[in-house]
Structure formats: C-alpha cells, structure tokens
Amino acid sequence: MADTSIEWTDATWNPVAGCTIMSAGCTNCYAMRMAARLDAMGLDKYRGLTRKSGGRAKWTGDIRIDEAALSIPETWAKPRNVFVNSMSDLFHPNVPTDFVRKVWDVMARTERHTYQILTKRPDLMKEILCDDFRTLPNVWLGTSVEDDRVLHRLDDLRSIQAAVRFVSFEPLIGSVARGSLTGIQWAIVGGESGPNARPLDPTWVDEIFDMCSDADAAFFFKQWGGKNKKATGRTYRHQTWDQMPRLSM
C-alpha cells in the first residue's frame, strides 16, 4: 500500500478491500489473485474476500472498510500520484457514503497529492458525488471500459464534474470504436496480462489513439499484455506513450 509498479501512478492507497465481478473485464482481475495471495499470507484485511472457483480466485462480494488506512497519505511528505483502491472500487454499492466522505476529507487535506479514482460504476459515482461533495482540484475521476458493451460508462463519467476525467481501456478485450472521448482528458490503454490473458488486437489500440487525437485527450499506452507482459512490452508505433492530462481547474 505504497510504491507500485503500475506505470501511470506512483503509489496505491486501499482504504477499502474486496469487490464484485461486474462485467467481462473483471474475469481475470489481478486484484482477485492478489487478494487471495494476501489472504494466504495471513493478512486479516483480505481474509475471506475471495473463493476458489474453477481453480481460480474470485471475489465473494464481501467488502472490508479499513479505517486505519485513512491516514496513510498524510504520512507521505513528498507529492505523489495516488491510485485510490487498486484492490477494490470506492463506489461499490456496499461502501457507505459516509466512508466515501471520509476518503474525500483526507484527499482535501492532502492537496499535495494527486488522487486517481477508477470505478466500473460511474453511475453510482455520479449519484454519490452529487450529494454535497466538493469538486477537488487534486482528484481525477475515471472509469474502466473493456469493450463496446460498457460504452455507456463514458456518458456517465462525462456527466460528473472533475479536475480530470479519465478512462482505463484495460483490459481491452474488444473494439470501442463507437465511443467518444469528448469531455475526457486522458485515456490509458492496455492488454490483459496473466496466465489466462485474452489477446489484444492492435486495431483496437489504433481506434483509441484516433479517438484521443479527435478529442485532444492524452494517450498512455500501458502494455500489450499476454502471458508475459515484459516480453510483449509497451512500445506502440515505435515509441513509448506516457502522455498525462492537462489540468482543467
């Protein structure tokens, strides 16, 4: 719950643990495997959050609130980009709104950090944040989109006021050419990785690259993925793409 190897951020912060499989992008979720590993290591926070099914770890749907973790960003003196809840979803329906407000208060107090919140539930994010939550200049709001079956998440995201709106097209398992990045400042693109990784079609990446150009959105290519993501690398069109968004506030 600190430094991370995730290419587009500096640290992770997990005041919530546990989740629920929601759509096709969740099938091989790395966080399920990690939660099972942490449970096996004896970490109470992750106990019982996954179960074995078909030889793989899957979320049970249980959610664990970690009040003690709330103060962690306040101990970091150096400014960081912080991915909020890499092991859960802050806007899971079983996370109390009062706890989301506590997370918000910490982010407001630690304005030296930039917080990146990613959800598969932008409709619930919109519903909660409309209830007297301040728009914070150091908080970026994003959603995950894996294929064209969940393109409606982009519209939900667009309807929320934020310093930066962003989309994680990871794992990208289908075309999203019918989507639009209008009103969205940043796109992260990545193929699925791990033993059961589904293939990434380069054409799908081209489509998002063009969408970014049309919307003047920053383009970040995270990985090609596959069983060995280090072997496939993260070079696209003969270069590395690490663009970051311009602030709108």
PDB file of C-alpha atoms in Angstrom:
ATOM      1  CA  MET A   1       0.000   0.000   0.000  1.00  0.00           C
ATOM      2  CA  ALA A   2       2.684   2.452  -1.121  1.00  0.00           C
ATOM      3  CA  ASP A   3       5.050   2.439  -4.085  1.00  0.00           C
ATOM      4  CA  THR A   4       3.750   0.498  -7.062  1.00  0.00           C
ATOM      5  CA  SER A   5       4.905  -0.836 -10.425  1.00  0.00           C
ATOM      6  CA  ILE A   6       1.749   0.474 -12.142  1.00  0.00           C
ATOM      7  CA  GLU A   7       3.138   2.672 -14.901  1.00  0.00           C
ATOM      8  CA  TRP A   8       0.673   5.560 -14.691  1.00  0.00           C
ATOM      9  CA  THR A   9       0.836   6.241 -10.952  1.00  0.00           C
ATOM     10  CA  ASP A  10       3.321   6.440  -8.062  1.00  0.00           C
ATOM     11  CA  ALA A  11       1.509   4.775  -5.169  1.00  0.00           C
ATOM     12  CA  THR A  12      -1.626   2.862  -4.249  1.00  0.00           C
ATOM     13  CA  TRP A  13      -3.918   3.541  -1.294  1.00  0.00           C
ATOM     14  CA  ASN A  14      -6.523   0.991  -0.246  1.00  0.00           C
ATOM     15  CA  PRO A  15      -8.953   2.171   2.439  1.00  0.00           C
ATOM     16  CA  VAL A  16     -11.356  -0.440   1.001  1.00  0.00           C
ATOM     17  CA  ALA A  17     -10.707  -4.074   0.052  1.00  0.00           C
ATOM     18  CA  GLY A  18     -12.872  -6.552  -1.822  1.00  0.00           C
ATOM     19  CA  CYS A  19     -15.151  -6.249  -4.829  1.00  0.00           C
ATOM     20  CA  THR A  20     -17.721  -7.986  -7.043  1.00  0.00           C
ATOM     21  CA  ILE A  21     -17.358  -9.305 -10.587  1.00  0.00           C
ATOM     22  CA  MET A  22     -19.388  -6.911 -12.696  1.00  0.00           C
ATOM     23  CA  SER A  23     -18.559  -7.273 -16.399  1.00  0.00           C
ATOM     24  CA  ALA A  24     -16.287  -9.119 -18.823  1.00  0.00           C
ATOM     25  CA  GLY A  25     -13.261  -7.025 -17.884  1.00  0.00           C
ATOM     26  CA  CYS A  26     -13.390  -8.491 -14.361  1.00  0.00           C
ATOM     27  CA  THR A  27     -12.922 -12.125 -15.414  1.00  0.00           C
ATOM     28  CA  ASN A  28      -9.148 -12.251 -14.883  1.00  0.00           C
ATOM     29  CA  CYS A  29      -8.830  -9.353 -12.441  1.00  0.00           C
ATOM     30  CA  TYR A  30      -5.314  -9.149 -10.981  1.00  0.00           C
ATOM     31  CA  ALA A  31      -6.725  -7.832  -7.684  1.00  0.00           C
ATOM     32  CA  MET A  32      -8.613 -11.096  -7.112  1.00  0.00           C
ATOM     33  CA  ARG A  33      -5.382 -13.063  -7.442  1.00  0.00           C
ATOM     34  CA  MET A  34      -3.536 -10.607  -5.212  1.00  0.00           C
ATOM     35  CA  ALA A  35      -6.271 -10.663  -2.548  1.00  0.00           C
ATOM     36  CA  ALA A  36      -6.132 -14.471  -2.440  1.00  0.00           C
ATOM     37  CA  ARG A  37      -2.356 -14.317  -2.050  1.00  0.00           C
ATOM     38  CA  LEU A  38      -2.580 -11.767   0.758  1.00  0.00           C
ATOM     39  CA  ASP A  39      -5.216 -13.883   2.495  1.00  0.00           C
ATOM     40  CA  ALA A  40      -2.892 -16.908   2.284  1.00  0.00           C
ATOM     41  CA  MET A  41      -0.160 -14.774   3.850  1.00  0.00           C
ATOM     42  CA  GLY A  42      -2.422 -14.183   6.853  1.00  0.00           C
ATOM     43  CA  LEU A  43      -3.469 -10.557   6.276  1.00  0.00           C
ATOM     44  CA  ASP A  44      -6.791 -10.129   8.095  1.00  0.00           C
ATOM     45  CA  LYS A  45      -7.839  -7.323   5.767  1.00  0.00           C
ATOM     46  CA  TYR A  46      -8.138  -9.789   2.864  1.00  0.00           C
ATOM     47  CA  ARG A  47      -9.478 -12.814   4.751  1.00  0.00           C
ATOM     48  CA  GLY A  48     -12.465 -14.349   3.011  1.00  0.00           C
ATOM     49  CA  LEU A  49     -12.671 -11.760   0.224  1.00  0.00           C
ATOM     50  CA  THR A  50     -12.087 -14.395  -2.465  1.00  0.00           C
ATOM     51  CA  ARG A  51     -13.008 -18.034  -3.020  1.00  0.00           C
ATOM     52  CA  LYS A  52     -11.614 -20.693  -5.335  1.00  0.00           C
ATOM     53  CA  SER A  53     -13.772 -21.452  -8.370  1.00  0.00           C
ATOM     54  CA  GLY A  54     -12.584 -23.380 -11.398  1.00  0.00           C
ATOM     55  CA  GLY A  55      -9.083 -23.343  -9.967  1.00  0.00           C
ATOM     56  CA  ARG A  56      -9.004 -19.542  -9.776  1.00  0.00           C
ATOM     57  CA  ALA A  57      -9.644 -16.926  -7.105  1.00  0.00           C
ATOM     58  CA  LYS A  58     -12.903 -14.990  -7.466  1.00  0.00           C
ATOM     59  CA  TRP A  59     -14.405 -12.208  -5.391  1.00  0.00           C
ATOM     60  CA  THR A  60     -17.012 -13.283  -2.848  1.00  0.00           C
ATOM     61  CA  GLY A  61     -18.655  -9.858  -2.951  1.00  0.00           C
ATOM     62  CA  ASP A  62     -17.637  -9.046   0.622  1.00  0.00           C
ATOM     63  CA  ILE A  63     -16.290  -5.546   1.240  1.00  0.00           C
ATOM     64  CA  ARG A  64     -13.905  -4.579   4.023  1.00  0.00           C
ATOM     65  CA  ILE A  65     -13.594  -0.982   5.233  1.00  0.00           C
ATOM     66  CA  ASP A  66     -10.173  -0.079   6.642  1.00  0.00           C
ATOM     67  CA  GLU A  67     -10.479   2.981   8.864  1.00  0.00           C
ATOM     68  CA  ALA A  68      -6.820   2.682   9.910  1.00  0.00           C
ATOM     69  CA  ALA A  69      -5.695   3.150   6.305  1.00  0.00           C
ATOM     70  CA  LEU A  70      -7.352   6.554   6.001  1.00  0.00           C
ATOM     71  CA  SER A  71      -4.393   8.422   7.492  1.00  0.00           C
ATOM     72  CA  ILE A  72      -1.720   6.848   5.280  1.00  0.00           C
ATOM     73  CA  PRO A  73      -1.490   9.632   2.631  1.00  0.00           C
ATOM     74  CA  GLU A  74      -0.936  12.166   5.412  1.00  0.00           C
ATOM     75  CA  THR A  75       2.338  10.395   6.270  1.00  0.00           C
ATOM     76  CA  TRP A  76       3.712  10.920   2.755  1.00  0.00           C
ATOM     77  CA  ALA A  77       5.583  14.226   2.706  1.00  0.00           C
ATOM     78  CA  LYS A  78       6.597  14.065  -0.964  1.00  0.00           C
ATOM     79  CA  PRO A  79       3.802  14.733  -3.502  1.00  0.00           C
ATOM     80  CA  ARG A  80       2.623  11.584  -5.265  1.00  0.00           C
ATOM     81  CA  ASN A  81       0.129  10.412  -7.839  1.00  0.00           C
ATOM     82  CA  VAL A  82      -2.034   8.034  -5.823  1.00  0.00           C
ATOM     83  CA  PHE A  83      -4.253   5.316  -7.288  1.00  0.00           C
ATOM     84  CA  VAL A  84      -7.190   5.018  -4.871  1.00  0.00           C
ATOM     85  CA  ASN A  85      -8.382   1.461  -4.175  1.00  0.00           C
ATOM     86  CA  SER A  86      -6.375  -0.681  -6.545  1.00  0.00           C
ATOM     87  CA  MET A  87      -7.853  -3.625  -4.577  1.00  0.00           C
ATOM     88  CA  SER A  88     -11.475  -2.512  -4.654  1.00  0.00           C
ATOM     89  CA  ASP A  89     -13.877   0.106  -6.004  1.00  0.00           C
ATOM     90  CA  LEU A  90     -14.593   3.172  -3.871  1.00  0.00           C
ATOM     91  CA  PHE A  91     -18.040   3.364  -5.472  1.00  0.00           C
ATOM     92  CA  HIS A  92     -19.047  -0.233  -4.855  1.00  0.00           C
ATOM     93  CA  PRO A  93     -22.668  -0.179  -3.592  1.00  0.00           C
ATOM     94  CA  ASN A  94     -21.595  -1.733  -0.277  1.00  0.00           C
ATOM     95  CA  VAL A  95     -19.182   1.091   0.559  1.00  0.00           C
ATOM     96  CA  PRO A  96     -21.075   3.516   2.832  1.00  0.00           C
ATOM     97  CA  THR A  97     -21.382   7.085   1.572  1.00  0.00           C
ATOM     98  CA  ASP A  98     -20.159   8.282   4.960  1.00  0.00           C
ATOM     99  CA  PHE A  99     -16.913   6.399   4.392  1.00  0.00           C
ATOM    100  CA  VAL A 100     -16.527   7.859   0.898  1.00  0.00           C
ATOM    101  CA  ARG A 101     -16.859  11.251   2.589  1.00  0.00           C
ATOM    102  CA  LYS A 102     -14.028  10.368   4.975  1.00  0.00           C
ATOM    103  CA  VAL A 103     -11.838   9.466   1.992  1.00  0.00           C
ATOM    104  CA  TRP A 104     -12.808  12.791   0.398  1.00  0.00           C
ATOM    105  CA  ASP A 105     -11.815  14.679   3.537  1.00  0.00           C
ATOM    106  CA  VAL A 106      -8.357  13.061   3.536  1.00  0.00           C
ATOM    107  CA  MET A 107      -7.841  13.966  -0.123  1.00  0.00           C
ATOM    108  CA  ALA A 108      -8.908  17.546   0.575  1.00  0.00           C
ATOM    109  CA  ARG A 109      -6.432  17.818   3.456  1.00  0.00           C
ATOM    110  CA  THR A 110      -3.545  16.388   1.416  1.00  0.00           C
ATOM    111  CA  GLU A 111      -3.710  18.626  -1.617  1.00  0.00           C
ATOM    112  CA  ARG A 112      -0.012  17.977  -2.316  1.00  0.00           C
ATOM    113  CA  HIS A 113      -1.021  14.577  -3.715  1.00  0.00           C
ATOM    114  CA  THR A 114      -2.960  13.885  -6.904  1.00  0.00           C
ATOM    115  CA  TYR A 115      -5.576  11.162  -6.449  1.00  0.00           C
ATOM    116  CA  GLN A 116      -6.727   8.917  -9.298  1.00  0.00           C
ATOM    117  CA  ILE A 117     -10.042   7.166  -8.621  1.00  0.00           C
ATOM    118  CA  LEU A 118     -11.073   4.438 -11.050  1.00  0.00           C
ATOM    119  CA  THR A 119     -14.510   2.793 -10.963  1.00  0.00           C
ATOM    120  CA  LYS A 120     -16.617   0.438 -13.036  1.00  0.00           C
ATOM    121  CA  ARG A 121     -19.645   2.127 -11.510  1.00  0.00           C
ATOM    122  CA  PRO A 122     -19.635   5.753 -12.735  1.00  0.00           C
ATOM    123  CA  ASP A 123     -23.423   5.843 -12.402  1.00  0.00           C
ATOM    124  CA  LEU A 124     -23.098   5.313  -8.644  1.00  0.00           C
ATOM    125  CA  MET A 125     -20.162   7.704  -8.523  1.00  0.00           C
ATOM    126  CA  LYS A 126     -22.363  10.376 -10.070  1.00  0.00           C
ATOM    127  CA  GLU A 127     -25.214   9.635  -7.650  1.00  0.00           C
ATOM    128  CA  ILE A 128     -22.962   9.856  -4.589  1.00  0.00           C
ATOM    129  CA  LEU A 129     -20.889  12.868  -5.610  1.00  0.00           C
ATOM    130  CA  CYS A 130     -23.971  14.903  -6.443  1.00  0.00           C
ATOM    131  CA  ASP A 131     -24.792  14.695  -2.730  1.00  0.00           C
ATOM    132  CA  ASP A 132     -22.837  17.711  -1.484  1.00  0.00           C
ATOM    133  CA  PHE A 133     -19.313  16.576  -2.397  1.00  0.00           C
ATOM    134  CA  ARG A 134     -16.829  19.285  -3.358  1.00  0.00           C
ATOM    135  CA  THR A 135     -15.004  19.014  -6.665  1.00  0.00           C
ATOM    136  CA  LEU A 136     -11.378  18.770  -5.578  1.00  0.00           C
ATOM    137  CA  PRO A 137      -8.635  20.069  -7.875  1.00  0.00           C
ATOM    138  CA  ASN A 138      -6.314  17.204  -6.916  1.00  0.00           C
ATOM    139  CA  VAL A 139      -8.801  14.399  -7.583  1.00  0.00           C
ATOM    140  CA  TRP A 140      -9.109  12.760 -11.008  1.00  0.00           C
ATOM    141  CA  LEU A 141     -12.169  10.623 -11.707  1.00  0.00           C
ATOM    142  CA  GLY A 142     -12.097   7.711 -14.119  1.00  0.00           C
ATOM    143  CA  THR A 143     -13.944   4.649 -15.331  1.00  0.00           C
ATOM    144  CA  SER A 144     -12.912   1.323 -16.856  1.00  0.00           C
ATOM    145  CA  VAL A 145     -14.149   0.355 -20.317  1.00  0.00           C
ATOM    146  CA  GLU A 146     -13.131  -3.028 -21.745  1.00  0.00           C
ATOM    147  CA  ASP A 147     -15.288  -3.249 -24.876  1.00  0.00           C
ATOM    148  CA  ASP A 148     -18.313  -1.697 -26.549  1.00  0.00           C
ATOM    149  CA  ARG A 149     -20.787  -3.392 -24.207  1.00  0.00           C
ATOM    150  CA  VAL A 150     -19.932  -0.872 -21.474  1.00  0.00           C
ATOM    151  CA  LEU A 151     -19.515   2.315 -23.515  1.00  0.00           C
ATOM    152  CA  HIS A 152     -22.384   3.833 -21.531  1.00  0.00           C
ATOM    153  CA  ARG A 153     -19.853   4.338 -18.711  1.00  0.00           C
ATOM    154  CA  LEU A 154     -18.283   7.128 -20.773  1.00  0.00           C
ATOM    155  CA  ASP A 155     -21.526   9.096 -20.757  1.00  0.00           C
ATOM    156  CA  ASP A 156     -21.873   8.643 -17.005  1.00  0.00           C
ATOM    157  CA  LEU A 157     -18.318   9.872 -16.498  1.00  0.00           C
ATOM    158  CA  ARG A 158     -18.858  12.907 -18.717  1.00  0.00           C
ATOM    159  CA  SER A 159     -21.763  13.996 -16.525  1.00  0.00           C
ATOM    160  CA  ILE A 160     -19.570  14.334 -13.418  1.00  0.00           C
ATOM    161  CA  GLN A 161     -17.600  17.486 -12.629  1.00  0.00           C
ATOM    162  CA  ALA A 162     -13.900  16.718 -12.099  1.00  0.00           C
ATOM    163  CA  ALA A 163     -10.468  18.311 -12.443  1.00  0.00           C
ATOM    164  CA  VAL A 164      -9.627  15.474 -14.842  1.00  0.00           C
ATOM    165  CA  ARG A 165     -11.819  12.740 -16.280  1.00  0.00           C
ATOM    166  CA  PHE A 166     -10.009   9.641 -17.495  1.00  0.00           C
ATOM    167  CA  VAL A 167     -10.692   6.193 -18.918  1.00  0.00           C
ATOM    168  CA  SER A 168      -8.791   2.967 -18.430  1.00  0.00           C
ATOM    169  CA  PHE A 169      -9.244   0.795 -21.505  1.00  0.00           C
ATOM    170  CA  GLU A 170      -7.662  -2.131 -19.685  1.00  0.00           C
ATOM    171  CA  PRO A 171      -8.031  -4.969 -20.148  1.00  0.00           C
ATOM    172  CA  LEU A 172      -9.027  -4.004 -23.678  1.00  0.00           C
ATOM    173  CA  ILE A 173     -10.818  -7.107 -24.979  1.00  0.00           C
ATOM    174  CA  GLY A 174     -12.829  -5.641 -27.846  1.00  0.00           C
ATOM    175  CA  SER A 175     -13.343  -2.672 -30.111  1.00  0.00           C
ATOM    176  CA  VAL A 176     -14.559   0.619 -28.614  1.00  0.00           C
ATOM    177  CA  ALA A 177     -14.676   2.455 -31.945  1.00  0.00           C
ATOM    178  CA  ARG A 178     -18.275   3.543 -31.368  1.00  0.00           C
ATOM    179  CA  GLY A 179     -17.225   5.516 -28.294  1.00  0.00           C
ATOM    180  CA  SER A 180     -16.152   9.127 -27.909  1.00  0.00           C
ATOM    181  CA  LEU A 181     -13.642  10.787 -25.608  1.00  0.00           C
ATOM    182  CA  THR A 182     -15.259  14.216 -25.846  1.00  0.00           C
ATOM    183  CA  GLY A 183     -15.013  15.845 -22.416  1.00  0.00           C
ATOM    184  CA  ILE A 184     -12.476  13.281 -21.233  1.00  0.00           C
ATOM    185  CA  GLN A 185      -8.849  14.321 -20.802  1.00  0.00           C
ATOM    186  CA  TRP A 186      -6.884  11.063 -20.571  1.00  0.00           C
ATOM    187  CA  ALA A 187      -7.000   7.502 -21.894  1.00  0.00           C
ATOM    188  CA  ILE A 188      -4.950   4.600 -20.551  1.00  0.00           C
ATOM    189  CA  VAL A 189      -4.779   1.596 -22.889  1.00  0.00           C
ATOM    190  CA  GLY A 190      -3.569  -1.879 -22.020  1.00  0.00           C
ATOM    191  CA  GLY A 191      -3.934  -5.512 -22.915  1.00  0.00           C
ATOM    192  CA  GLU A 192      -4.791  -8.164 -20.376  1.00  0.00           C
ATOM    193  CA  SER A 193      -1.901  -9.940 -18.688  1.00  0.00           C
ATOM    194  CA  GLY A 194      -1.530 -13.178 -16.757  1.00  0.00           C
ATOM    195  CA  PRO A 195      -1.997 -16.898 -17.396  1.00  0.00           C
ATOM    196  CA  ASN A 196      -5.468 -16.577 -18.944  1.00  0.00           C
ATOM    197  CA  ALA A 197      -4.925 -13.311 -20.819  1.00  0.00           C
ATOM    198  CA  ARG A 198      -7.193 -12.590 -23.761  1.00  0.00           C
ATOM    199  CA  PRO A 199      -5.425 -11.212 -26.870  1.00  0.00           C
ATOM    200  CA  LEU A 200      -5.223  -7.515 -27.743  1.00  0.00           C
ATOM    201  CA  ASP A 201      -5.934  -6.606 -31.369  1.00  0.00           C
ATOM    202  CA  PRO A 202      -3.671  -3.707 -32.471  1.00  0.00           C
ATOM    203  CA  THR A 203      -6.599  -2.286 -34.438  1.00  0.00           C
ATOM    204  CA  TRP A 204      -8.423  -1.614 -31.171  1.00  0.00           C
ATOM    205  CA  VAL A 205      -5.454   0.420 -29.956  1.00  0.00           C
ATOM    206  CA  ASP A 206      -5.390   2.377 -33.232  1.00  0.00           C
ATOM    207  CA  GLU A 207      -9.060   3.238 -32.749  1.00  0.00           C
ATOM    208  CA  ILE A 208      -8.421   4.705 -29.290  1.00  0.00           C
ATOM    209  CA  PHE A 209      -5.339   6.579 -30.489  1.00  0.00           C
ATOM    210  CA  ASP A 210      -7.522   8.260 -33.137  1.00  0.00           C
ATOM    211  CA  MET A 211     -10.222   8.984 -30.539  1.00  0.00           C
ATOM    212  CA  CYS A 212      -7.617  10.720 -28.379  1.00  0.00           C
ATOM    213  CA  SER A 213      -6.464  12.822 -31.323  1.00  0.00           C
ATOM    214  CA  ASP A 214     -10.027  13.840 -32.131  1.00  0.00           C
ATOM    215  CA  ALA A 215     -10.797  14.809 -28.509  1.00  0.00           C
ATOM    216  CA  ASP A 216      -7.371  16.297 -27.702  1.00  0.00           C
ATOM    217  CA  ALA A 217      -7.020  13.720 -24.908  1.00  0.00           C
ATOM    218  CA  ALA A 218      -3.705  12.450 -23.578  1.00  0.00           C
ATOM    219  CA  PHE A 219      -2.785   8.903 -24.659  1.00  0.00           C
ATOM    220  CA  PHE A 220      -0.995   6.490 -22.317  1.00  0.00           C
ATOM    221  CA  PHE A 221      -0.129   3.038 -23.627  1.00  0.00           C
ATOM    222  CA  LYS A 222       0.456   0.754 -20.657  1.00  0.00           C
ATOM    223  CA  GLN A 223       1.171  -2.649 -22.183  1.00  0.00           C
ATOM    224  CA  TRP A 224       0.407  -5.224 -24.860  1.00  0.00           C
ATOM    225  CA  GLY A 225      -0.102  -7.787 -22.122  1.00  0.00           C
ATOM    226  CA  GLY A 226      -0.260 -11.532 -22.645  1.00  0.00           C
ATOM    227  CA  LYS A 227       1.134 -14.338 -20.509  1.00  0.00           C
ATOM    228  CA  ASN A 228       4.473 -12.500 -20.306  1.00  0.00           C
ATOM    229  CA  LYS A 229       3.819  -8.767 -20.410  1.00  0.00           C
ATOM    230  CA  LYS A 230       7.513  -7.943 -20.075  1.00  0.00           C
ATOM    231  CA  ALA A 231       8.230  -9.846 -23.280  1.00  0.00           C
ATOM    232  CA  THR A 232       5.500  -8.093 -25.276  1.00  0.00           C
ATOM    233  CA  GLY A 233       6.480  -4.696 -23.866  1.00  0.00           C
ATOM    234  CA  ARG A 234       4.708  -1.366 -24.122  1.00  0.00           C
ATOM    235  CA  THR A 235       6.008   0.145 -27.348  1.00  0.00           C
ATOM    236  CA  TYR A 236       3.330   1.374 -29.756  1.00  0.00           C
ATOM    237  CA  ARG A 237       4.110   2.871 -33.179  1.00  0.00           C
ATOM    238  CA  HIS A 238       7.819   2.520 -32.398  1.00  0.00           C
ATOM    239  CA  GLN A 239       7.734   4.590 -29.220  1.00  0.00           C
ATOM    240  CA  THR A 240       6.573   4.698 -25.620  1.00  0.00           C
ATOM    241  CA  TRP A 241       3.443   6.751 -24.930  1.00  0.00           C
ATOM    242  CA  ASP A 242       3.345   8.227 -21.415  1.00  0.00           C
ATOM    243  CA  GLN A 243       1.198  11.281 -22.009  1.00  0.00           C
ATOM    244  CA  MET A 244      -0.503  12.786 -18.972  1.00  0.00           C
ATOM    245  CA  PRO A 245      -3.592  15.035 -18.939  1.00  0.00           C
ATOM    246  CA  ARG A 246      -3.652  18.793 -18.769  1.00  0.00           C
ATOM    247  CA  LEU A 247      -5.478  20.124 -15.732  1.00  0.00           C
ATOM    248  CA  SER A 248      -8.827  21.817 -16.370  1.00  0.00           C
ATOM    249  CA  MET A 249      -9.138  23.519 -12.961  1.00  0.00           C
TER     250      MET A 249
END
